[in-house]
Structure formats: structure tokens, C-alpha cells
Short mmCIF file of C-alpha atoms in Angstrom, two decimals:
data_model
loop_
_atom_site.label_atom_id
_atom_site.label_comp_id
_atom_site.label_asym_id
_atom_site.label_seq_id
_atom_site.Cartn_x
_atom_site.Cartn_y
_atom_site.Cartn_z
CA MET A 121 112.26 195.33 135.55
CA ASP A 122 113.31 192.45 137.77
CA SER A 123 109.82 191.10 137.93
CA LEU A 124 109.57 191.16 134.13
CA VAL A 125 112.75 189.13 133.74
CA GLN A 126 111.55 186.73 136.38
CA SER A 127 108.20 186.27 134.71
CA VAL A 128 109.84 185.64 131.32
CA LEU A 129 112.19 183.08 132.85
CA LYS A 130 109.31 181.47 134.69
CA SER A 131 107.19 181.20 131.59
CA SER A 132 110.08 179.75 129.60
CA ALA A 133 110.72 177.19 132.36
CA GLU A 134 107.03 176.25 132.32
CA LYS A 135 107.17 175.84 128.58
CA GLU A 136 110.24 173.70 128.95
CA SER A 137 108.47 171.38 131.35
CA LYS A 138 105.33 171.16 129.20
CA TYR A 139 107.10 170.54 125.92
CA LYS A 140 110.15 168.38 126.28
CA THR A 141 113.27 169.33 124.42
CA THR A 142 113.82 168.06 120.89
CA GLU A 143 117.49 167.61 121.61
CA VAL A 144 118.27 164.18 122.94
CA VAL A 145 121.77 163.16 123.85
CA LYS A 146 122.78 159.52 123.79
CA ASP A 147 126.10 157.88 124.70
CA ILE A 148 126.02 155.61 121.71
CA GLU A 149 124.42 156.95 118.57
CA VAL A 150 121.00 155.52 117.82
CA ASP A 151 120.90 153.60 114.57
CA ILE A 152 118.09 155.05 112.44
CA ASP A 153 116.75 153.56 109.23
CA GLU A 154 114.43 156.20 107.80
CA GLY A 155 113.21 153.92 105.01
CA HIS A 156 111.57 151.61 107.51
CA LEU A 157 110.96 154.38 110.09
CA LEU A 158 113.05 152.24 112.39
CA ALA A 159 115.24 153.32 115.29
CA VAL A 160 117.44 150.84 117.13
CA ASP A 161 118.84 152.03 120.42
CA PRO A 162 122.02 150.11 121.36
CA ASN A 163 122.46 151.97 124.67
CA PRO A 164 122.29 149.75 127.74
CA LEU A 165 119.28 150.16 130.01
CA ASP A 166 119.63 151.83 133.37
CA ILE A 167 118.94 148.84 135.57
CA LYS A 168 118.35 150.85 138.73
CA LEU A 169 115.76 153.06 137.13
CA LEU A 170 114.19 150.15 135.34
CA ARG A 171 113.70 148.37 138.67
CA SER A 172 112.43 151.32 140.64
CA GLU A 173 110.09 153.04 138.17
CA ARG A 174 109.83 150.85 135.15
CA ASP A 175 106.85 152.33 133.33
CA SER A 176 107.89 155.94 133.42
CA TYR A 177 111.47 155.07 132.53
CA LEU A 178 110.51 152.98 129.51
CA LYS A 179 108.04 155.62 128.37
CA ALA A 180 110.69 158.32 128.56
CA LEU A 181 113.15 156.13 126.72
CA ALA A 182 110.68 155.42 123.94
CA ARG A 183 109.83 159.09 123.70
CA ASN A 184 113.48 160.11 123.37
CA ASP A 185 114.22 157.56 120.68
CA THR A 186 111.11 158.55 118.76
CA GLN A 187 112.22 162.16 119.03
CA LEU A 188 115.54 161.24 117.45
CA LEU A 189 113.76 159.45 114.63
CA ILE A 190 111.51 162.42 113.99
CA ASN A 191 114.51 164.76 114.05
CA LYS A 192 116.09 162.63 111.33
CA ILE A 193 112.88 162.74 109.28
CA TRP A 194 112.88 166.50 109.45
CA GLU A 195 116.34 166.52 107.93
CA LEU A 196 115.00 164.78 104.84
CA PRO A 197 113.81 166.75 101.78
CA VAL A 198 110.31 167.94 102.51
CA GLU A 199 107.57 169.03 100.17
CA ARG A 200 104.07 170.32 100.62
CA VAL A 201 101.22 168.35 99.09
CA GLU A 202 97.73 169.81 99.60
CA ASP A 203 98.66 171.67 102.79
CA VAL A 204 100.35 168.64 104.24
CA ILE A 205 104.09 168.47 104.73
CA VAL A 206 105.46 165.25 103.33
CA ALA A 207 108.96 163.87 103.65
CA LYS A 208 110.39 161.62 101.00
CA LEU A 209 111.82 158.53 102.66
CA PRO A 210 115.01 157.01 101.26
CA GLU A 211 115.37 153.32 100.40
CA PRO A 212 115.32 151.15 103.53
CA ARG A 213 118.70 149.85 104.67
CA THR A 214 117.66 147.10 107.07
CA VAL A 215 116.96 143.76 105.44
CA VAL A 216 113.71 142.38 106.79
CA PRO A 217 113.17 138.64 106.38
CA ARG A 218 110.30 137.43 104.23
CA GLU A 219 107.12 136.62 106.07
CA LYS A 220 106.25 133.66 103.83
CA PRO A 221 108.54 131.00 102.38
CA LEU A 222 109.68 131.45 98.81
CA PRO A 223 107.06 130.36 96.32
CA LYS A 224 107.66 126.88 95.00
CA GLU A 225 108.49 126.46 91.38
CA LYS A 226 105.47 125.32 89.42
CA PRO A 227 105.82 121.83 88.00
CA MET A 228 106.22 121.79 84.23
CA THR A 229 103.36 120.64 82.07
CA LYS A 230 104.07 118.47 79.08
CA TRP A 231 103.65 121.49 76.79
CA THR A 232 106.00 123.77 78.74
CA GLN A 233 108.56 121.00 78.75
CA TYR A 234 108.24 120.56 75.01
CA ALA A 235 108.34 124.31 74.44
CA ARG A 236 111.54 124.62 76.43
CA GLU A 237 113.20 121.81 74.49
CA LYS A 238 112.21 123.38 71.16
CA GLY A 239 112.95 126.89 72.32
CA ILE A 240 109.42 128.13 71.81
CA ASN A 241 108.79 131.37 73.61
CA LYS A 242 105.47 132.70 74.78
CA ARG A 243 104.35 135.70 72.80
CA LYS A 244 102.08 138.20 74.45
CA LYS A 245 98.90 138.76 72.48
CA GLY A 246 96.78 141.83 72.96
CA ARG A 247 93.51 141.50 74.76
CA MET A 248 91.49 143.36 72.10
CA VAL A 249 91.39 142.52 68.41
CA TRP A 250 89.83 144.29 65.45
CA ASP A 251 86.59 142.70 64.31
CA GLU A 252 86.21 143.22 60.56
CA THR A 253 82.48 142.49 60.42
CA ALA A 254 81.49 144.59 63.41
CA LYS A 255 84.12 147.25 62.57
CA GLU A 256 85.15 147.66 66.17
CA TRP A 257 87.65 146.45 68.76
CA LYS A 258 86.48 143.36 70.57
CA PRO A 259 87.99 141.00 73.16
CA ARG A 260 90.00 138.13 71.71
CA TRP A 261 88.07 135.61 73.80
CA GLY A 262 85.19 135.44 76.23
CA TYR A 263 81.94 137.35 76.28
CA LYS A 264 81.25 139.46 73.16
CA ARG A 265 84.42 138.19 71.53
CA ALA A 266 85.52 138.91 68.01
CA GLY A 267 84.74 136.25 65.39
CA ASP A 268 82.37 134.32 67.65
CA ASP A 269 81.42 131.29 65.60
CA THR A 270 78.62 130.27 67.95
CA LYS A 271 76.71 133.37 66.90
CA ASP A 272 76.67 132.39 63.21
CA TRP A 273 73.13 132.18 61.91
CA LEU A 274 74.20 130.33 58.80
CA ILE A 275 76.92 127.79 58.13
CA GLU A 276 77.95 126.77 54.66
CA VAL A 277 77.81 123.00 54.16
CA PRO A 278 81.14 121.85 52.74
CA ASP A 279 81.06 119.90 49.46
CA THR A 280 82.57 116.85 51.04
CA ALA A 281 80.17 116.77 54.02
CA ASP A 282 76.94 114.87 54.35
CA PRO A 283 74.22 117.38 53.36
CA TYR A 284 71.89 116.20 56.11
CA GLU A 285 74.46 116.57 58.86
CA ASP A 286 73.73 119.30 61.44
CA GLN A 287 76.72 121.62 61.14
CA PHE A 288 75.74 123.57 64.27
CA ALA A 289 75.63 120.44 66.39
CA LYS A 290 78.93 119.40 64.86
CA ARG A 291 80.59 122.58 66.02
CA ILE A 292 79.19 122.27 69.54
CA LYS A 293 80.34 118.69 69.73
CA ALA A 294 83.81 119.59 68.51
CA LYS A 295 84.08 122.32 71.14
CA LYS A 296 82.97 119.97 73.89
CA GLU A 297 85.55 117.44 72.80
CA ARG A 298 88.29 120.06 72.85
CA VAL A 299 87.29 121.04 76.38
CA ALA A 300 87.26 117.42 77.49
CA LYS A 301 90.66 116.82 75.93
CA ASN A 302 92.08 119.83 77.69
CA GLU A 303 90.70 118.66 81.01
CA LEU A 304 92.20 115.22 80.49
CA GLN A 305 95.56 116.75 79.67
CA ARG A 306 95.35 118.93 82.75
CA LEU A 307 94.71 115.88 84.92
CA ARG A 308 97.51 114.00 83.20
CA ASN A 309 99.88 116.83 83.98
CA ILE A 310 98.87 116.70 87.63
CA ALA A 311 99.24 112.94 87.70
CA ARG A 312 102.67 113.11 86.04
CA ASN A 313 103.92 115.62 88.56
CA MET A 314 102.56 113.77 91.58
CA LYS A 315 104.98 111.69 93.52
CA GLY A 316 103.85 108.16 94.09
CA LYS A 317 101.01 106.30 92.54
CA VAL A 318 97.84 107.92 91.36
CA PRO A 319 94.78 105.78 91.89
CA GLY A 320 93.09 104.88 88.65
CA VAL A 321 89.53 103.85 88.03
CA GLY A 322 88.86 100.67 86.15
CA LEU A 323 91.36 99.64 83.54
CA THR A 324 93.60 102.67 83.30
CA PRO A 325 96.10 102.68 80.49
CA THR A 326 99.33 101.09 81.65
CA ASP A 327 102.52 100.51 79.76
CA THR A 328 102.61 96.84 80.59
CA PRO A 329 99.13 95.58 81.41
CA ASP A 330 99.19 92.18 83.05
CA LYS A 331 96.72 89.54 84.08
CA ASP A 332 95.99 91.22 87.40
CA ASP A 333 95.06 94.46 85.69
CA VAL A 334 92.53 92.64 83.58
CA SER A 335 91.06 90.74 86.51
CA ARG A 336 90.75 93.93 88.50
CA ALA A 337 89.04 95.68 85.63
CA LEU A 338 86.73 92.72 85.16
CA HIS A 339 85.77 92.80 88.80
CA LEU A 340 85.00 96.52 88.64
CA ALA A 341 82.98 96.11 85.48
CA ARG A 342 80.85 93.44 87.08
CA LYS A 343 80.16 95.58 90.11
CA SER A 344 79.28 98.59 88.00
CA THR A 345 75.60 97.79 87.68
CA ALA A 346 72.62 99.43 89.33
CA SER A 347 72.46 96.59 91.86
CA LEU A 348 76.22 96.62 92.47
CA GLY A 349 76.77 93.33 90.72
CA LYS A 350 74.31 91.39 92.81
CA PHE A 351 72.71 89.79 89.77
CA THR A 352 75.76 89.57 87.54
CA GLN A 353 76.02 86.03 86.35
CA GLU A 354 79.19 84.15 87.12
CA LEU A 355 81.00 82.13 84.56
CA PRO A 356 81.21 78.38 85.14
CA LYS A 357 84.32 77.40 87.09
CA GLU A 358 85.20 80.99 87.76
CA LYS A 359 87.81 81.71 90.36
CA PRO A 360 87.17 84.41 92.96
CA ALA A 361 88.70 87.74 91.96
CA LYS A 362 92.10 88.51 93.38
CA HIS A 363 93.50 91.92 94.42
CA VAL A 364 90.08 93.19 95.34
CA GLY A 365 89.37 95.36 98.35
CA LYS A 366 88.70 93.46 101.52
CA LYS A 367 85.73 94.19 103.75
CA ARG A 368 86.49 94.79 107.39
CA LYS A 369 85.11 91.96 109.39
CA PHE A 370 85.18 91.38 113.11
CA GLU A 371 84.65 88.29 115.16
CA PRO A 372 81.19 87.96 116.73
CA MET A 373 80.95 89.54 120.15
CA ILE A 374 79.42 86.44 121.72
CA GLY A 375 80.93 83.60 119.79
CA ASN A 376 82.88 80.53 120.71
CA PHE A 377 84.79 81.53 123.81
CA ASN A 378 87.10 78.55 123.77
CA GLU A 379 88.16 79.40 120.26
CA GLU A 380 88.70 83.00 121.25
CA LYS A 381 90.85 81.89 124.14
CA LYS A 382 92.83 79.64 121.84
CA ARG A 383 93.38 82.46 119.39
CA ALA A 384 94.60 84.75 122.17
CA LEU A 385 96.98 82.08 123.47
CA ASP A 386 98.31 81.46 119.98
CA ILE A 387 99.07 85.12 119.58
CA LEU A 388 100.70 85.16 123.00
CA ASN A 389 102.87 82.21 122.04
CA LYS A 390 103.93 83.96 118.89
CA ILE A 391 104.89 87.07 120.81
CA THR A 392 106.76 85.29 123.57
CA ASN A 393 108.58 82.83 121.35
CA LYS A 394 109.84 85.45 118.92
CA GLN A 395 111.17 82.60 116.81
CA PRO A 396 110.78 82.65 113.06
CA THR A 397 107.94 80.44 111.94
CA LEU A 398 108.87 77.55 109.70
CA ASN A 399 107.13 77.51 106.38
CA ILE A 400 106.94 73.77 105.90
CA THR A 401 106.05 73.81 102.21
CA GLN A 402 108.85 76.19 101.37
CA ALA A 403 111.32 74.26 103.48
CA THR A 404 110.44 70.91 101.89
CA ASN A 405 110.57 72.41 98.43
CA GLN A 406 114.03 73.75 99.12
CA GLU A 407 115.10 70.40 100.47
CA ILE A 408 113.88 68.66 97.34
CA TYR A 409 115.57 71.20 95.11
CA THR A 410 118.92 70.86 96.81
CA GLU A 411 118.72 67.08 96.72
CA GLU A 412 117.92 67.10 93.03
CA ASP A 413 120.74 69.48 92.37
CA GLN A 414 123.16 67.33 94.23
CA LYS A 415 122.07 64.32 92.23
CA ARG A 416 122.60 66.25 89.03
CA ILE A 417 126.06 67.31 90.17
CA GLY A 418 126.82 63.72 91.03
CA LYS A 419 125.94 62.73 87.49
CA GLY A 420 128.17 65.55 86.22
CA GLY A 421 125.37 67.69 84.90
CA ARG A 422 125.40 71.40 84.32
CA ASN A 423 125.99 73.45 87.46
CA HIS A 424 123.51 76.22 88.11
CA LEU A 425 123.35 76.02 91.84
CA GLU A 426 124.90 79.37 92.57
CA GLY A 427 122.10 81.35 91.07
CA LYS A 428 119.56 79.33 92.96
CA ALA A 429 121.43 79.75 96.21
CA GLU A 430 121.20 83.48 95.81
CA ALA A 431 117.51 83.37 95.10
CA ASN A 432 116.87 81.28 98.18
CA LYS A 433 118.77 83.45 100.61
CA THR A 434 115.64 84.06 102.65
CA GLY A 435 115.18 80.37 103.37
CA THR A 436 115.04 78.76 106.78
CA GLY A 437 118.22 78.17 108.71
CA ARG A 438 118.41 74.47 108.16
CA ALA A 439 117.78 74.55 104.47
CA SER A 440 120.28 77.33 103.84
CA GLN A 441 122.90 75.40 105.76
CA LYS A 442 122.43 72.46 103.55
CA GLU A 443 122.53 74.70 100.55
CA LYS A 444 125.86 76.10 101.66
CA ALA A 445 127.21 72.61 101.78
CA GLY A 446 125.90 72.12 98.27
CA VAL A 447 127.63 75.27 97.07
CA GLU A 448 130.89 74.14 98.54
CA LYS A 449 130.55 70.87 96.73
CA ALA A 450 129.77 72.66 93.55
CA MET A 451 132.85 74.81 93.93
CA VAL A 452 135.00 71.76 94.34
CA LYS A 453 133.42 70.25 91.28
CA ARG A 454 134.09 73.35 89.23
CA ASP A 455 137.72 73.34 90.24
CA GLU A 456 137.98 69.85 88.95
CA HIS A 457 136.56 70.70 85.55
CA PRO A 458 139.54 72.45 83.96
CA SER A 459 141.89 69.65 84.89
CA SER A 460 139.71 67.00 83.28
CA MET B 300 81.63 96.35 121.72
CA ARG B 301 83.61 93.69 119.88
CA PRO B 302 86.49 91.29 120.38
CA LEU B 303 89.95 92.53 119.45
CA THR B 304 91.31 91.85 116.02
CA ASP B 305 94.59 89.99 115.71
CA GLU B 306 96.62 93.18 115.28
CA GLU B 307 94.96 94.76 118.28
CA THR B 308 95.56 91.67 120.37
CA VAL B 309 99.23 91.75 119.44
CA ALA B 310 99.46 95.42 120.43
CA VAL B 311 97.78 94.81 123.78
CA PHE B 312 99.78 91.70 124.62
CA GLU B 313 103.07 93.24 123.65
CA LYS B 314 102.41 96.12 125.98
CA LEU B 315 101.24 93.87 128.81
CA SER B 316 104.18 91.52 128.38
CA LYS B 317 106.52 94.38 129.20
CA TYR B 318 105.06 94.41 132.69
CA ILE B 319 103.93 90.90 133.46
CA GLY B 320 105.71 88.85 130.80
CA GLU B 321 104.46 85.32 130.39
CA ASN B 322 101.81 85.88 133.07
CA ILE B 323 99.36 87.16 130.45
CA ARG B 324 98.54 83.51 130.08
CA LEU B 325 97.05 83.59 133.57
CA LEU B 326 94.76 86.44 132.53
CA ILE B 327 93.41 84.59 129.52
CA ASP B 328 93.31 81.07 130.90
CA ARG B 329 91.63 81.41 134.28
CA PRO B 330 90.34 78.53 136.35
CA ASP B 331 87.48 80.60 137.82
CA GLY B 332 85.61 81.15 134.57
CA ILE B 333 85.99 82.57 131.12
CA TYR B 334 87.46 86.02 130.85
CA CYS B 335 87.86 88.02 127.70
CA PHE B 336 89.11 91.27 126.23
CA ARG B 337 86.54 93.52 124.56
CA LEU B 338 86.89 96.77 122.68
CA ASN B 339 84.40 99.59 123.11
CA ASN B 340 84.95 103.23 122.16
CA GLU B 341 88.60 102.45 121.40
CA ARG B 342 89.07 101.25 124.98
CA VAL B 343 90.06 97.72 125.87
CA TYR B 344 88.11 96.14 128.71
CA TYR B 345 88.84 92.93 130.54
CA CYS B 346 85.81 91.21 131.99
CA SER B 347 84.15 87.90 132.64
CA GLU B 348 82.04 86.33 129.96
CA GLU B 349 78.92 86.63 132.09
CA LEU B 350 79.40 90.34 132.70
CA MET B 351 80.12 90.92 129.04
CA LYS B 352 76.91 89.21 128.01
CA ARG B 353 74.93 91.40 130.37
CA ALA B 354 76.66 94.54 129.15
CA ALA B 355 75.79 93.60 125.57
CA ASN B 356 72.23 94.73 126.30
CA ILE B 357 73.38 98.34 126.54
CA SER B 358 73.99 100.26 123.36
CA ARG B 359 77.59 101.08 122.60
CA ASP B 360 77.31 104.82 123.02
CA ASN B 361 75.61 104.53 126.38
CA LEU B 362 77.97 101.92 127.71
CA VAL B 363 80.44 103.84 129.84
CA ASN B 364 82.46 101.00 131.24
CA LEU B 365 82.45 97.28 131.73
CA GLY B 366 84.77 95.15 133.78
CA THR B 367 88.21 96.70 134.02
CA CYS B 368 89.55 99.16 131.49
CA PHE B 369 93.07 98.07 130.57
CA GLY B 370 93.88 100.95 128.30
CA LYS B 371 93.02 102.56 125.04
CA PHE B 372 94.07 102.65 121.43
CA THR B 373 95.42 105.92 120.18
CA LYS B 374 94.47 107.24 116.78
CA THR B 375 97.70 105.85 115.41
CA ARG B 376 96.60 102.46 116.78
CA LYS B 377 99.15 102.29 119.54
CA PHE B 378 98.03 100.84 122.83
CA ARG B 379 98.32 102.83 126.04
CA LEU B 380 97.78 101.30 129.45
CA HIS B 381 95.47 102.95 131.95
CA ILE B 382 95.96 103.10 135.70
CA THR B 383 92.90 100.89 136.16
CA ALA B 384 94.88 97.98 134.76
CA LEU B 385 97.18 98.12 137.76
CA ASP B 386 94.98 95.81 139.83
CA PHE B 387 95.61 93.04 137.35
CA LEU B 388 99.21 93.84 136.61
CA ALA B 389 100.38 94.21 140.22
CA PRO B 390 100.01 90.57 141.34
CA TYR B 391 101.89 89.26 138.30
CA ALA B 392 104.34 92.11 137.93
CA LYS B 393 107.98 91.26 137.40
CA GLY B 394 108.82 93.52 140.36
CA PHE B 395 111.21 95.80 138.66
CA GLY B 396 112.86 98.48 140.77
CA VAL B 397 114.94 101.52 139.97
CA THR B 398 117.14 103.29 142.50
CA ALA B 399 119.33 106.31 142.25
CA LYS B 400 120.37 109.27 144.32
CA SER B 401 118.13 112.27 143.93
CA THR B 402 118.94 114.89 141.31
CA THR B 403 119.85 117.47 143.93
CA ASP B 404 122.25 115.03 145.56
CA CYS B 405 123.80 114.23 142.20
CA ARG B 406 124.31 117.92 141.46
CA ARG B 407 126.15 118.54 144.68
CA VAL B 408 128.77 115.84 144.23
CA ASP B 409 132.27 116.73 143.13
CA PRO B 410 133.11 116.47 139.44
CA MET B 411 135.08 113.23 139.67
CA THR B 412 132.28 111.26 141.27
CA ILE B 413 130.54 108.53 139.29
CA VAL B 414 126.77 108.37 139.71
CA CYS B 415 125.22 104.94 139.29
CA PHE B 416 121.72 104.19 138.22
CA HIS B 417 120.60 100.92 139.70
CA GLN B 418 117.90 98.76 138.25
CA ALA B 419 117.02 95.67 140.21
CA ASP B 420 114.30 93.16 140.73
CA ILE B 421 112.55 92.85 144.04
CA GLY B 422 114.37 89.76 145.27
CA GLU B 423 117.83 91.15 144.88
CA TYR B 424 118.05 92.55 148.36
CA VAL B 425 116.99 89.26 149.93
CA ARG B 426 119.40 87.24 147.82
CA ASN B 427 122.44 89.43 148.13
CA GLU B 428 121.88 90.87 151.55
CA GLU B 429 125.37 90.05 152.81
CA THR B 430 127.33 91.36 149.91
CA LEU B 431 125.34 94.55 149.33
CA THR B 432 127.02 97.72 150.46
#
């Protein structure tokens, strides 16, 4: 009798050691989100155990938490589908951040913009339509579509049309033009929604075309020959085209060394001086202007110095000083006016 | 291999002037012959005219080095000095020095202490020997 009890106890103990218990006790309850099959264990780690036998400790910990999760799953309503037991998971509670950023809003095309202003809504059309001639349902568009006018073997010539005109070719041409127009509108939509300038080719339509636009277009037109404008004849007294791409050009490797040295020294002087360079023509022009203005003021002419002074703010130090003096004079003069 | 363009020259000189200032003039205008800056494989070399002419016989890809490499242009066209330029910079250098207590020393001081960072040129010690503490 005793031996029997012992053997039963022994076997049960063996079983216990082989299969670990499903009951796991934790100090703080493990937070389980069945929807995501997620268990978060807020219990602090046992530092001593973690240091001494890390792997086995972590494995045991993971096993226990997983056991808790599986216990929770078993509490859920269970059904049997084709000999497999399936649990129905509830809605997940934990909010998981998106992997990708939110999709950007698509830029509006001219049509969508217009439709929104007018309140035009998109209506869903069915994919298949009834074809009266074939007496069957056919796709609205694409291959084997209903009412395919390219498959017509005969086209009636309208009364108003030229009887010798090829009506088939006319249809093909019209279709091609519609496609081209659509493509152009697509590109225009892209260009409209692009930030910054979109490079144009040749003389692109501009709101306010100016002389430069024309000269640029002229230059491109001349270069657009098979020989890249090599044999295009120049007009007499023609000026070289402005605003045209510049070719990269380097100094010769073995050139005039004295000149090279001079160039380097010039650049060095510019760097070390750090003084603004005096634009002599601009400075003299300003000088002449101010002198003329002063003369005019002296004669009692109309005073329009202030506007000019503003326009010339970027002038050299000396000139602007003089200008200031001029402005002061002008102010004095203006004060005198009402009294006289 | 080619001479530097104006923008490149400005970039190189501005960098060099931080170290040797006006003395760049002495590099360009040398009494012992003509020296020049040349660009090959985005690297700036400083060499004598004679050496440069000889090196011109070698194709650009095969030319590893000529004269002294001063530095290179980055892809954003900034100029970076190389250590090889030191031979030319050292004799003309402005002799700038920086002194401070070590980081460990600074950490150990009490919270009210003020740590100074001293920047000085090389002659300062000689000039102010008496007054320095």
C-alpha cells in the first residue's frame, strides 16, 4: 500500500517537473492585450538572478509571461473550425504608432478645383454597360468595350463634310489630339503644383513676355538645326545673344605664368582688403546726378530728390554722404515753400 | 590637371589665410622660381612650374601626386586642408597657441572656481614674462 502511494506521488512529482505549472503568480498583475497578443510585465527584474544566471532566468521569465497570455486566451470564447480550436480575439487596446507617415494630400488638379467650387460630385459609374448591338454586357472602356467606334466598318459621311475626306483618319486624328491635350493638361497640373520655377523649352507661354524671352527663343531656334546652328546665318549688326548658357572654360594649364601670378595676387588682395570695391562709373553718375539736382534746387525747380535718394541707398559711402547733405538742403527748401 | 578657377582660388586662399594670413603672398611670389597651384582629381597641388610641366606628360588618371598636396575640394566645393600642407604653413604660421587645464582637472575643481581658456600667440611669454603668473 505504502509503495503504491509513494509511486503515485513520485510519478506526479516527475510530471510536475516535466510540465511546468500553468499557474503563475506575479506581484504586480501582468498587463495583457489579447487583441495584439501582447503581454507587458511591469514587475521589476531580480537583479541578483539576472547577474548570476541570466539566460535561464530570462527564459523562465518569458515562459511564465507567455503562460499568462495563453491562460487569458483560453478564457476567450472558443470555437472549433475543421478540428482546430480557434479563439476569437477582441479588439486590440494598445495603440500602436503608424509605421509610415500619414499620406500627403494629393495636390488639386484644375478640374478638381473647379468641381469643388461648382459643387460637382463624382458619380460612380458601373464597369459594365449593356451593348445594344451585341446584346450583351460589355466593359465601358478598354479592350472589347461597348460601342467601340474604332471597329466600325462603315461611317456615314455627314452632309456638311467634304465627300472626299477620310472619315476614319479623321476619327483617329481626333482621338490622338484628345490624348495629347490630356497629356498637356496633366503636365500643366504638375507644373502648377510644383513649387518654384519649371524649366520651359523654347518660348513657353508667359503672361508678360519681354524682350529677353524673345531673344532666348530666337537663340534656341537658331541652334535647333541638324548642325546645332553652325551654319545659321547671322543678321548684319547682330548683337550676341544674352541670357544664354555659358560654357565652362578653364585657363590653359601651361599658359602665361606671370599673368597667373598676377591673378592670384589680385584675388589675395581682394580677400585681405575686405573693402568694398568702388564702382567708378556708378559713383561718378551719382555725383553728377546730385550736382544736377542741387542746381535745380538752387533755381527753385521741382524737388524730387527724396525718391532718388531712396533708390540710391546702395551707393558708395562718399556719394551717399553727399546725397544726405542734399536731402537736408531739400528739406530746408521745402520748409521755406509754405511761407513764400 | 588645370589651374584653379577664381572661385576655387578664393576658397583656397581664404582657408590658407586663416593660418598664415598675408604670408600667402610669399607662396605665390617666390624669388627662387615660379610656383603655382594646380588642381587634379579635386586635389590642390602646389609645385614649381618646371615640375608641373614634367607632370603634364602623365595622364590625369595615372597622376597620383605632384609637388605638395595642399588639400582637396569637397563635393560641396568647400576646401579642406591636408596634413601635407603643414610643411608650407609651419614657417609662416601666425603661431597661435591655446592653453587650458585638462578636462579632468576642470572637473575636480570646486563649483565656485572660474576656468579660463587662454589663447595666445607665441611671443606672449617672451614679452610678458615678468607679469605672467
